[in-house]
Amino acid sequence: VISPPPAWEDIQGLVASAYAHLDAAAYVLLRIDDARATRAWLGKNAARMTTAAERPGIEELANFRKRGTANVNVAFSFSGLQALLHPLGLAECDSFQRPFVEGISGSEHRRRILGDTGASCPQGWDWGGGNERRVDVLLTVFATEASAVDSTANAILAESGMTVVKKLDALSRMLANDREHFGFVDGISQPILKGTPAAERARDSRHLTELGEFVLGYLDEEKQPTSGPALDGFPAFGRNGSYLVFRQLRQDVKAFWDFVDAQTRTAVGALDSAAAENLAEKMVGRCRDGTPLVPDVSVDNNEFDFKNDRYGFGCPLGSHVRRANPRRSIALARTPEDKPNRHRVLRRTRLYGRKPADLRSDDGEERGLLFLVLNANIERQFEFVNQNWINNSGFAGVQDERDPLVGRRDDGPNLFSVQGGPARVRKGPLEEFVTVKGGEYFFLPGIAALKYLASPNGRAS
Ligand code: HEM
């Protein structure tokens, strides 16, 4: 069975590109006030959305930058779709995935598996999670500089029938230097989409993943077609769409470095900065410059698994990267039929807030990650990773531990083990270095589906 050829011109650009050539970005969270006006707006702007076909080749990047092009994409929460399509029939609702219909904080179970408890509880969020914090639409805008992002957003949103709930400005990638706020290179490990030029260049990569794991209407890793949501008036509504998870994750940089400092003091209480650095790297699971911690890694810094590091002596069993993607060491051991690339997410994350001048002092500024991922199945991918790996206190045989960066902290002893000879060293209790400030599940439709939303069932508005 082979997957249909990707219809890149109908797939929104975020799927194929993180727009890394565009330094500035904003994520605009919107509420629909006047559905009729929003449908008319979509009618005018559906074709304005950047598609995956417009992705510039490496050789075209310089020109692309010079043109000052702004890339725009749009996604909808379930309440947003309800507002535009109202009323959705029961069967139509059922054809969307349950987590999307319920919303990111729609059940206690979901809040628990995502760690949206304690300080990350949705009641304390700035946006998202339904009720008075409801968000219907997410507009993403990428451009060469912040002024172009703002002018594009303002021009596009004129007469949209929507009001801005929150505009989250991402930090310029130039300033971010591709390091997240704790000081680590981020964005290294990504699935490589089959059918793309990148896949041609990396034919033997373990990261090659079927398009259907991220885009609906294609074969997934099980060679099964991913079926998308169907609407009565447009059965192919889901085709070329993707589920989008967006979370605002606040980072307490000083708390993180204070913790590693305190845990690595010498017997006489002196700071040991080399040991502190080492512990921080063990918690993340990579060196600060992105070098893997597993032994015997080839020249490529991402083509490894944990076969040579079964006991976690290099990259600790409970570290962030090992939990986020155990690369066969866990998934296959538990369920023989499982495949590691069945639980991947495409990360399209950027930073917000200024880079800290000093990792160990509190400048009172808020900063963190604008965590955005795409997947074809929220339960099997984003939620599975959180429930079974990140927030699993018994992950890979460890005990009383959760992800040292982002795991929930409101119950359990929350320790972190650094495996090694002659015995493991246990650190903790861990503190809350990352708290959730907002979040929602969205659907990123294909362009044809956007056009349908503009005039559902042929009703112009
Ligand atoms: C503020 C919060 C977070 C920080 C600072 C952070 C930081 C990092 C860093 C430094 C890496 C290693 C570089 C790389 O491989 O790209 C990484 C990898 C990764 N993170 Fe996070 N992360 C955060 C939250 C999350 C969350 C909530 C998830 C949930 C799904 C996640 C999933 C991943 C994945 C899938 C990888 C790649 C693992 C691999 O394939 O090896 N991260 N993260």
PDB file of N, CA and C in Angstrom, residues 116-204:
ATOM      1  N   ASP A 116      -1.719  19.354  34.311  1.00  0.00           N
ATOM      2  CA  ASP A 116      -2.332  20.673  34.486  1.00  0.00           C
ATOM      3  C   ASP A 116      -3.024  20.721  35.845  1.00  0.00           C
ATOM      4  N   THR A 117      -2.202  20.598  36.859  1.00  0.00           N
ATOM      5  CA  THR A 117      -2.672  20.528  38.236  1.00  0.00           C
ATOM      6  C   THR A 117      -1.805  21.490  39.052  1.00  0.00           C
ATOM      7  N   GLY A 118      -2.143  21.677  40.306  1.00  0.00           N
ATOM      8  CA  GLY A 118      -1.339  22.553  41.165  1.00  0.00           C
ATOM      9  C   GLY A 118      -1.168  23.922  40.532  1.00  0.00           C
ATOM     10  N   ALA A 119       0.073  24.394  40.448  1.00  0.00           N
ATOM     11  CA  ALA A 119       0.329  25.739  39.919  1.00  0.00           C
ATOM     12  C   ALA A 119      -0.009  25.852  38.431  1.00  0.00           C
ATOM     13  N   SER A 120      -0.168  24.706  37.750  1.00  0.00           N
ATOM     14  CA  SER A 120      -0.478  24.732  36.312  1.00  0.00           C
ATOM     15  C   SER A 120      -1.969  24.524  36.035  1.00  0.00           C
ATOM     16  N   CYS A 121      -2.766  24.612  37.075  1.00  0.00           N
ATOM     17  CA  CYS A 121      -4.201  24.366  36.977  1.00  0.00           C
ATOM     18  C   CYS A 121      -4.861  25.399  36.042  1.00  0.00           C
ATOM     19  N   PRO A 122      -5.757  24.969  35.148  1.00  0.00           N
ATOM     20  CA  PRO A 122      -6.371  25.886  34.172  1.00  0.00           C
ATOM     21  C   PRO A 122      -7.058  27.104  34.799  1.00  0.00           C
ATOM     22  N   GLN A 123      -7.541  26.980  36.022  1.00  0.00           N
ATOM     23  CA  GLN A 123      -8.169  28.155  36.659  1.00  0.00           C
ATOM     24  C   GLN A 123      -7.222  29.344  36.719  1.00  0.00           C
ATOM     25  N   GLY A 124      -5.940  29.069  36.770  1.00  0.00           N
ATOM     26  CA  GLY A 124      -4.970  30.153  36.877  1.00  0.00           C
ATOM     27  C   GLY A 124      -4.396  30.586  35.525  1.00  0.00           C
ATOM     28  N   TRP A 125      -4.896  29.983  34.433  1.00  0.00           N
ATOM     29  CA  TRP A 125      -4.328  30.302  33.120  1.00  0.00           C
ATOM     30  C   TRP A 125      -4.722  31.702  32.662  1.00  0.00           C
ATOM     31  N   ASP A 126      -3.892  32.272  31.789  1.00  0.00           N
ATOM     32  CA  ASP A 126      -4.221  33.562  31.185  1.00  0.00           C
ATOM     33  C   ASP A 126      -5.207  33.405  30.030  1.00  0.00           C
ATOM     34  N   TRP A 127      -5.186  32.265  29.381  1.00  0.00           N
ATOM     35  CA  TRP A 127      -6.062  32.057  28.221  1.00  0.00           C
ATOM     36  C   TRP A 127      -6.255  30.557  28.008  1.00  0.00           C
ATOM     37  N   GLY A 128      -7.357  30.215  27.313  1.00  0.00           N
ATOM     38  CA  GLY A 128      -7.605  28.829  26.899  1.00  0.00           C
ATOM     39  C   GLY A 128      -8.219  27.990  28.000  1.00  0.00           C
ATOM     40  N   GLY A 129      -8.681  26.809  27.605  1.00  0.00           N
ATOM     41  CA  GLY A 129      -9.282  25.918  28.594  1.00  0.00           C
ATOM     42  C   GLY A 129     -10.764  26.200  28.792  1.00  0.00           C
ATOM     43  N   GLY A 130     -11.396  26.875  27.855  1.00  0.00           N
ATOM     44  CA  GLY A 130     -12.853  27.045  27.889  1.00  0.00           C
ATOM     45  C   GLY A 130     -13.324  28.147  28.801  1.00  0.00           C
ATOM     46  N   ASN A 131     -14.645  28.205  28.990  1.00  0.00           N
ATOM     47  CA  ASN A 131     -15.313  29.203  29.831  1.00  0.00           C
ATOM     48  C   ASN A 131     -14.901  30.619  29.481  1.00  0.00           C
ATOM     49  N   GLU A 132     -14.612  31.410  30.507  1.00  0.00           N
ATOM     50  CA  GLU A 132     -14.316  32.837  30.239  1.00  0.00           C
ATOM     51  C   GLU A 132     -12.967  33.032  29.549  1.00  0.00           C
ATOM     52  N   ARG A 133     -12.140  31.989  29.564  1.00  0.00           N
ATOM     53  CA  ARG A 133     -10.833  32.093  28.884  1.00  0.00           C
ATOM     54  C   ARG A 133     -10.891  31.492  27.472  1.00  0.00           C
ATOM     55  N   ARG A 134     -12.097  31.282  26.990  1.00  0.00           N
ATOM     56  CA  ARG A 134     -12.280  30.588  25.706  1.00  0.00           C
ATOM     57  C   ARG A 134     -11.517  31.243  24.551  1.00  0.00           C
ATOM     58  N   VAL A 135     -10.916  30.418  23.726  1.00  0.00           N
ATOM     59  CA  VAL A 135     -10.230  30.906  22.526  1.00  0.00           C
ATOM     60  C   VAL A 135     -10.766  30.106  21.341  1.00  0.00           C
ATOM     61  N   ASP A 136     -11.176  30.790  20.272  1.00  0.00           N
ATOM     62  CA  ASP A 136     -11.785  30.107  19.127  1.00  0.00           C
ATOM     63  C   ASP A 136     -10.806  29.880  17.980  1.00  0.00           C
ATOM     64  N   VAL A 137      -9.881  30.815  17.830  1.00  0.00           N
ATOM     65  CA  VAL A 137      -9.030  30.789  16.635  1.00  0.00           C
ATOM     66  C   VAL A 137      -7.593  31.117  17.026  1.00  0.00           C
ATOM     67  N   LEU A 138      -6.662  30.457  16.362  1.00  0.00           N
ATOM     68  CA  LEU A 138      -5.237  30.783  16.520  1.00  0.00           C
ATOM     69  C   LEU A 138      -4.698  31.201  15.154  1.00  0.00           C
ATOM     70  N   LEU A 139      -4.157  32.419  15.084  1.00  0.00           N
ATOM     71  CA  LEU A 139      -3.528  32.889  13.851  1.00  0.00           C
ATOM     72  C   LEU A 139      -2.029  32.958  14.107  1.00  0.00           C
ATOM     73  N   THR A 140      -1.224  32.284  13.283  1.00  0.00           N
ATOM     74  CA  THR A 140       0.224  32.365  13.462  1.00  0.00           C
ATOM     75  C   THR A 140       0.801  33.225  12.346  1.00  0.00           C
ATOM     76  N   VAL A 141       1.668  34.162  12.723  1.00  0.00           N
ATOM     77  CA  VAL A 141       2.255  35.072  11.733  1.00  0.00           C
ATOM     78  C   VAL A 141       3.766  35.052  11.890  1.00  0.00           C
ATOM     79  N   PHE A 142       4.478  34.795  10.819  1.00  0.00           N
ATOM     80  CA  PHE A 142       5.947  34.752  10.827  1.00  0.00           C
ATOM     81  C   PHE A 142       6.458  35.731   9.786  1.00  0.00           C
ATOM     82  N   ALA A 143       7.477  36.523  10.143  1.00  0.00           N
ATOM     83  CA  ALA A 143       8.060  37.461   9.174  1.00  0.00           C
ATOM     84  C   ALA A 143       9.503  37.721   9.548  1.00  0.00           C
ATOM     85  N   THR A 144      10.172  38.506   8.711  1.00  0.00           N
ATOM     86  CA  THR A 144      11.593  38.754   8.973  1.00  0.00           C
ATOM     87  C   THR A 144      11.794  39.576  10.236  1.00  0.00           C
ATOM     88  N   GLU A 145      10.877  40.521  10.505  1.00  0.00           N
ATOM     89  CA  GLU A 145      11.029  41.294  11.739  1.00  0.00           C
ATOM     90  C   GLU A 145       9.683  41.586  12.398  1.00  0.00           C
ATOM     91  N   ALA A 146       9.757  41.983  13.673  1.00  0.00           N
ATOM     92  CA  ALA A 146       8.532  42.119  14.471  1.00  0.00           C
ATOM     93  C   ALA A 146       7.565  43.137  13.863  1.00  0.00           C
ATOM     94  N   SER A 147       8.111  44.223  13.282  1.00  0.00           N
ATOM     95  CA  SER A 147       7.204  45.241  12.729  1.00  0.00           C
ATOM     96  C   SER A 147       6.381  44.642  11.577  1.00  0.00           C
ATOM     97  N   ALA A 148       7.007  43.783  10.781  1.00  0.00           N
ATOM     98  CA  ALA A 148       6.280  43.155   9.666  1.00  0.00           C
ATOM     99  C   ALA A 148       5.245  42.158  10.186  1.00  0.00           C
ATOM    100  N   VAL A 149       5.571  41.498  11.284  1.00  0.00           N
ATOM    101  CA  VAL A 149       4.595  40.584  11.904  1.00  0.00           C
ATOM    102  C   VAL A 149       3.370  41.386  12.333  1.00  0.00           C
ATOM    103  N   ASP A 150       3.621  42.525  13.032  1.00  0.00           N
ATOM    104  CA  ASP A 150       2.507  43.323  13.550  1.00  0.00           C
ATOM    105  C   ASP A 150       1.657  43.900  12.424  1.00  0.00           C
ATOM    106  N   SER A 151       2.338  44.468  11.400  1.00  0.00           N
ATOM    107  CA  SER A 151       1.533  45.089  10.335  1.00  0.00           C
ATOM    108  C   SER A 151       0.737  44.019   9.583  1.00  0.00           C
ATOM    109  N   THR A 152       1.329  42.841   9.387  1.00  0.00           N
ATOM    110  CA  THR A 152       0.589  41.768   8.706  1.00  0.00           C
ATOM    111  C   THR A 152      -0.619  41.350   9.538  1.00  0.00           C
ATOM    112  N   ALA A 153      -0.390  41.161  10.837  1.00  0.00           N
ATOM    113  CA  ALA A 153      -1.503  40.717  11.700  1.00  0.00           C
ATOM    114  C   ALA A 153      -2.612  41.768  11.693  1.00  0.00           C
ATOM    115  N   ASN A 154      -2.233  43.043  11.813  1.00  0.00           N
ATOM    116  CA  ASN A 154      -3.260  44.092  11.848  1.00  0.00           C
ATOM    117  C   ASN A 154      -4.036  44.150  10.546  1.00  0.00           C
ATOM    118  N   ALA A 155      -3.310  44.070   9.428  1.00  0.00           N
ATOM    119  CA  ALA A 155      -3.989  44.153   8.131  1.00  0.00           C
ATOM    120  C   ALA A 155      -4.917  42.960   7.940  1.00  0.00           C
ATOM    121  N   ILE A 156      -4.428  41.780   8.276  1.00  0.00           N
ATOM    122  CA  ILE A 156      -5.253  40.585   8.046  1.00  0.00           C
ATOM    123  C   ILE A 156      -6.486  40.566   8.932  1.00  0.00           C
ATOM    124  N   LEU A 157      -6.315  41.055  10.163  1.00  0.00           N
ATOM    125  CA  LEU A 157      -7.429  40.908  11.107  1.00  0.00           C
ATOM    126  C   LEU A 157      -8.488  42.004  11.000  1.00  0.00           C
ATOM    127  N   ALA A 158      -8.268  42.972  10.106  1.00  0.00           N
ATOM    128  CA  ALA A 158      -9.286  44.017   9.954  1.00  0.00           C
ATOM    129  C   ALA A 158     -10.596  43.379   9.482  1.00  0.00           C
ATOM    130  N   GLU A 159     -11.677  43.778  10.086  1.00  0.00           N
ATOM    131  CA  GLU A 159     -13.018  43.287   9.720  1.00  0.00           C
ATOM    132  C   GLU A 159     -13.122  41.761   9.724  1.00  0.00           C
ATOM    133  N   SER A 160     -12.541  41.159  10.743  1.00  0.00           N
ATOM    134  CA  SER A 160     -12.570  39.692  10.796  1.00  0.00           C
ATOM    135  C   SER A 160     -13.724  39.172  11.632  1.00  0.00           C
ATOM    136  N   GLY A 161     -14.423  40.063  12.327  1.00  0.00           N
ATOM    137  CA  GLY A 161     -15.493  39.607  13.211  1.00  0.00           C
ATOM    138  C   GLY A 161     -14.952  38.947  14.466  1.00  0.00           C
ATOM    139  N   MET A 162     -13.630  39.141  14.713  1.00  0.00           N
ATOM    140  CA  MET A 162     -13.007  38.499  15.887  1.00  0.00           C
ATOM    141  C   MET A 162     -12.315  39.551  16.749  1.00  0.00           C
ATOM    142  N   THR A 163     -12.231  39.278  18.056  1.00  0.00           N
ATOM    143  CA  THR A 163     -11.414  40.147  18.916  1.00  0.00           C
ATOM    144  C   THR A 163     -10.212  39.356  19.437  1.00  0.00           C
ATOM    145  N   VAL A 164      -9.159  40.115  19.706  1.00  0.00           N
ATOM    146  CA  VAL A 164      -7.926  39.485  20.163  1.00  0.00           C
ATOM    147  C   VAL A 164      -8.036  39.185  21.657  1.00  0.00           C
ATOM    148  N   VAL A 165      -7.924  37.921  22.024  1.00  0.00           N
ATOM    149  CA  VAL A 165      -7.899  37.537  23.441  1.00  0.00           C
ATOM    150  C   VAL A 165      -6.488  37.778  23.977  1.00  0.00           C
ATOM    151  N   LYS A 166      -5.508  37.416  23.175  1.00  0.00           N
ATOM    152  CA  LYS A 166      -4.115  37.563  23.596  1.00  0.00           C
ATOM    153  C   LYS A 166      -3.217  37.461  22.364  1.00  0.00           C
ATOM    154  N   LYS A 167      -2.208  38.326  22.330  1.00  0.00           N
ATOM    155  CA  LYS A 167      -1.212  38.194  21.252  1.00  0.00           C
ATOM    156  C   LYS A 167       0.107  37.843  21.921  1.00  0.00           C
ATOM    157  N   LEU A 168       0.645  36.696  21.556  1.00  0.00           N
ATOM    158  CA  LEU A 168       1.900  36.243  22.168  1.00  0.00           C
ATOM    159  C   LEU A 168       3.030  36.459  21.162  1.00  0.00           C
ATOM    160  N   ASP A 169       3.931  37.375  21.500  1.00  0.00           N
ATOM    161  CA  ASP A 169       5.060  37.659  20.605  1.00  0.00           C
ATOM    162  C   ASP A 169       6.199  36.718  20.920  1.00  0.00           C
ATOM    163  N   ALA A 170       6.708  36.073  19.873  1.00  0.00           N
ATOM    164  CA  ALA A 170       7.858  35.184  20.089  1.00  0.00           C
ATOM    165  C   ALA A 170       9.135  36.005  20.053  1.00  0.00           C
ATOM    166  N   LEU A 171      10.105  35.517  20.777  1.00  0.00           N
ATOM    167  CA  LEU A 171      11.426  36.159  20.762  1.00  0.00           C
ATOM    168  C   LEU A 171      12.069  35.905  19.391  1.00  0.00           C
ATOM    169  N   SER A 172      12.778  36.914  18.900  1.00  0.00           N
ATOM    170  CA  SER A 172      13.445  36.737  17.609  1.00  0.00           C
ATOM    171  C   SER A 172      14.413  35.554  17.672  1.00  0.00           C
ATOM    172  N   ARG A 173      14.397  34.732  16.648  1.00  0.00           N
ATOM    173  CA  ARG A 173      15.284  33.558  16.641  1.00  0.00           C
ATOM    174  C   ARG A 173      16.750  33.963  16.666  1.00  0.00           C
ATOM    175  N   MET A 174      17.050  35.151  16.095  1.00  0.00           N
ATOM    176  CA  MET A 174      18.448  35.608  16.106  1.00  0.00           C
ATOM    177  C   MET A 174      18.929  35.788  17.546  1.00  0.00           C
ATOM    178  N   LEU A 175      18.073  36.434  18.343  1.00  0.00           N
ATOM    179  CA  LEU A 175      18.452  36.658  19.742  1.00  0.00           C
ATOM    180  C   LEU A 175      18.455  35.344  20.510  1.00  0.00           C
ATOM    181  N   ALA A 176      17.503  34.504  20.179  1.00  0.00           N
ATOM    182  CA  ALA A 176      17.380  33.250  20.925  1.00  0.00           C
ATOM    183  C   ALA A 176      18.559  32.327  20.642  1.00  0.00           C
ATOM    184  N   ASN A 177      19.197  32.536  19.478  1.00  0.00           N
ATOM    185  CA  ASN A 177      20.383  31.747  19.161  1.00  0.00           C
ATOM    186  C   ASN A 177      20.106  30.252  19.225  1.00  0.00           C
ATOM    187  N   ASP A 178      18.836  29.892  19.000  1.00  0.00           N
ATOM    188  CA  ASP A 178      18.385  28.500  19.026  1.00  0.00           C
ATOM    189  C   ASP A 178      18.588  27.802  20.369  1.00  0.00           C
ATOM    190  N   ARG A 179      18.808  28.599  21.426  1.00  0.00           N
ATOM    191  CA  ARG A 179      18.858  27.989  22.767  1.00  0.00           C
ATOM    192  C   ARG A 179      17.604  28.389  23.515  1.00  0.00           C
ATOM    193  N   GLU A 180      17.023  27.416  24.217  1.00  0.00           N
ATOM    194  CA  GLU A 180      15.863  27.793  25.037  1.00  0.00           C
ATOM    195  C   GLU A 180      16.371  28.510  26.295  1.00  0.00           C
ATOM    196  N   HIS A 181      15.450  29.009  27.136  1.00  0.00           N
ATOM    197  CA  HIS A 181      15.855  29.908  28.219  1.00  0.00           C
ATOM    198  C   HIS A 181      16.742  29.262  29.281  1.00  0.00           C
ATOM    199  N   PHE A 182      16.603  27.954  29.517  1.00  0.00           N
ATOM    200  CA  PHE A 182      17.492  27.323  30.504  1.00  0.00           C
ATOM    201  C   PHE A 182      18.929  27.292  29.985  1.00  0.00           C
ATOM    202  N   GLY A 183      19.093  27.487  28.676  1.00  0.00           N
ATOM    203  CA  GLY A 183      20.440  27.594  28.111  1.00  0.00           C
ATOM    204  C   GLY A 183      20.849  26.426  27.223  1.00  0.00           C
ATOM    205  N   PHE A 184      19.885  25.607  26.793  1.00  0.00           N
ATOM    206  CA  PHE A 184      20.190  24.419  25.985  1.00  0.00           C
ATOM    207  C   PHE A 184      19.766  24.612  24.531  1.00  0.00           C
ATOM    208  N   VAL A 185      20.575  24.076  23.622  1.00  0.00           N
ATOM    209  CA  VAL A 185      20.165  24.064  22.215  1.00  0.00           C
ATOM    210  C   VAL A 185      18.886  23.223  22.114  1.00  0.00           C
ATOM    211  N   ASP A 186      17.895  23.760  21.426  1.00  0.00           N
ATOM    212  CA  ASP A 186      16.608  23.061  21.314  1.00  0.00           C
ATOM    213  C   ASP A 186      16.250  22.897  19.842  1.00  0.00           C
ATOM    214  N   GLY A 187      15.269  22.056  19.596  1.00  0.00           N
ATOM    215  CA  GLY A 187      14.795  21.885  18.219  1.00  0.00           C
ATOM    216  C   GLY A 187      15.701  21.007  17.374  1.00  0.00           C
ATOM    217  N   ILE A 188      16.418  20.081  18.008  1.00  0.00           N
ATOM    218  CA  ILE A 188      17.323  19.219  17.242  1.00  0.00           C
ATOM    219  C   ILE A 188      16.567  18.030  16.654  1.00  0.00           C
ATOM    220  N   SER A 189      15.861  17.328  17.512  1.00  0.00           N
ATOM    221  CA  SER A 189      15.272  16.057  17.084  1.00  0.00           C
ATOM    222  C   SER A 189      13.839  16.234  16.595  1.00  0.00           C
ATOM    223  N   GLN A 190      13.637  15.977  15.318  1.00  0.00           N
ATOM    224  CA  GLN A 190      12.307  16.092  14.727  1.00  0.00           C
ATOM    225  C   GLN A 190      12.077  14.881  13.827  1.00  0.00           C
ATOM    226  N   PRO A 191      10.814  14.470  13.680  1.00  0.00           N
ATOM    227  CA  PRO A 191      10.522  13.469  12.655  1.00  0.00           C
ATOM    228  C   PRO A 191      10.828  14.060  11.277  1.00  0.00           C
ATOM    229  N   ILE A 192      11.254  13.223  10.338  1.00  0.00           N
ATOM    230  CA  ILE A 192      11.472  13.682   8.961  1.00  0.00           C
ATOM    231  C   ILE A 192      10.318  13.155   8.115  1.00  0.00           C
ATOM    232  N   LEU A 193       9.563  14.056   7.523  1.00  0.00           N
ATOM    233  CA  LEU A 193       8.348  13.641   6.811  1.00  0.00           C
ATOM    234  C   LEU A 193       8.671  12.958   5.496  1.00  0.00           C
ATOM    235  N   LYS A 194       8.147  11.736   5.332  1.00  0.00           N
ATOM    236  CA  LYS A 194       8.332  11.049   4.041  1.00  0.00           C
ATOM    237  C   LYS A 194       7.666  11.884   2.947  1.00  0.00           C
ATOM    238  N   GLY A 195       8.292  11.895   1.792  1.00  0.00           N
ATOM    239  CA  GLY A 195       7.714  12.658   0.678  1.00  0.00           C
ATOM    240  C   GLY A 195       8.267  14.068   0.584  1.00  0.00           C
ATOM    241  N   THR A 196       9.186  14.429   1.487  1.00  0.00           N
ATOM    242  CA  THR A 196       9.773  15.767   1.427  1.00  0.00           C
ATOM    243  C   THR A 196      11.215  15.668   0.920  1.00  0.00           C
ATOM    244  N   PRO A 197      11.782  16.784   0.456  1.00  0.00           N
ATOM    245  CA  PRO A 197      13.186  16.773   0.039  1.00  0.00           C
ATOM    246  C   PRO A 197      14.110  16.325   1.179  1.00  0.00           C
ATOM    247  N   ALA A 198      13.765  16.680   2.418  1.00  0.00           N
ATOM    248  CA  ALA A 198      14.600  16.282   3.558  1.00  0.00           C
ATOM    249  C   ALA A 198      14.660  14.757   3.662  1.00  0.00           C
ATOM    250  N   ALA A 199      13.554  14.103   3.357  1.00  0.00           N
ATOM    251  CA  ALA A 199      13.507  12.637   3.421  1.00  0.00           C
ATOM    252  C   ALA A 199      14.412  12.025   2.346  1.00  0.00           C
ATOM    253  N   GLU A 200      14.465  12.677   1.194  1.00  0.00           N
ATOM    254  CA  GLU A 200      15.351  12.199   0.123  1.00  0.00           C
ATOM    255  C   GLU A 200      16.808  12.246   0.566  1.00  0.00           C
ATOM    256  N   ARG A 201      17.122  13.279   1.359  1.00  0.00           N
ATOM    257  CA  ARG A 201      18.518  13.446   1.801  1.00  0.00           C
ATOM    258  C   ARG A 201      18.864  12.520   2.966  1.00  0.00           C
ATOM    259  N   ALA A 202      17.867  11.940   3.607  1.00  0.00           N
ATOM    260  CA  ALA A 202      18.132  11.127   4.805  1.00  0.00           C
ATOM    261  C   ALA A 202      17.398   9.797   4.710  1.00  0.00           C
ATOM    262  N   ARG A 203      17.718   9.054   3.656  1.00  0.00           N
ATOM    263  CA  ARG A 203      16.939   7.846   3.356  1.00  0.00           C
ATOM    264  C   ARG A 203      16.990   6.768   4.426  1.00  0.00           C
ATOM    265  N   ASP A 204      18.079   6.743   5.213  1.00  0.00           N
ATOM    266  CA  ASP A 204      18.185   5.680   6.219  1.00  0.00           C
ATOM    267  C   ASP A 204      17.892   6.172   7.629  1.00  0.00           C
TER     268      ASP A 204
END
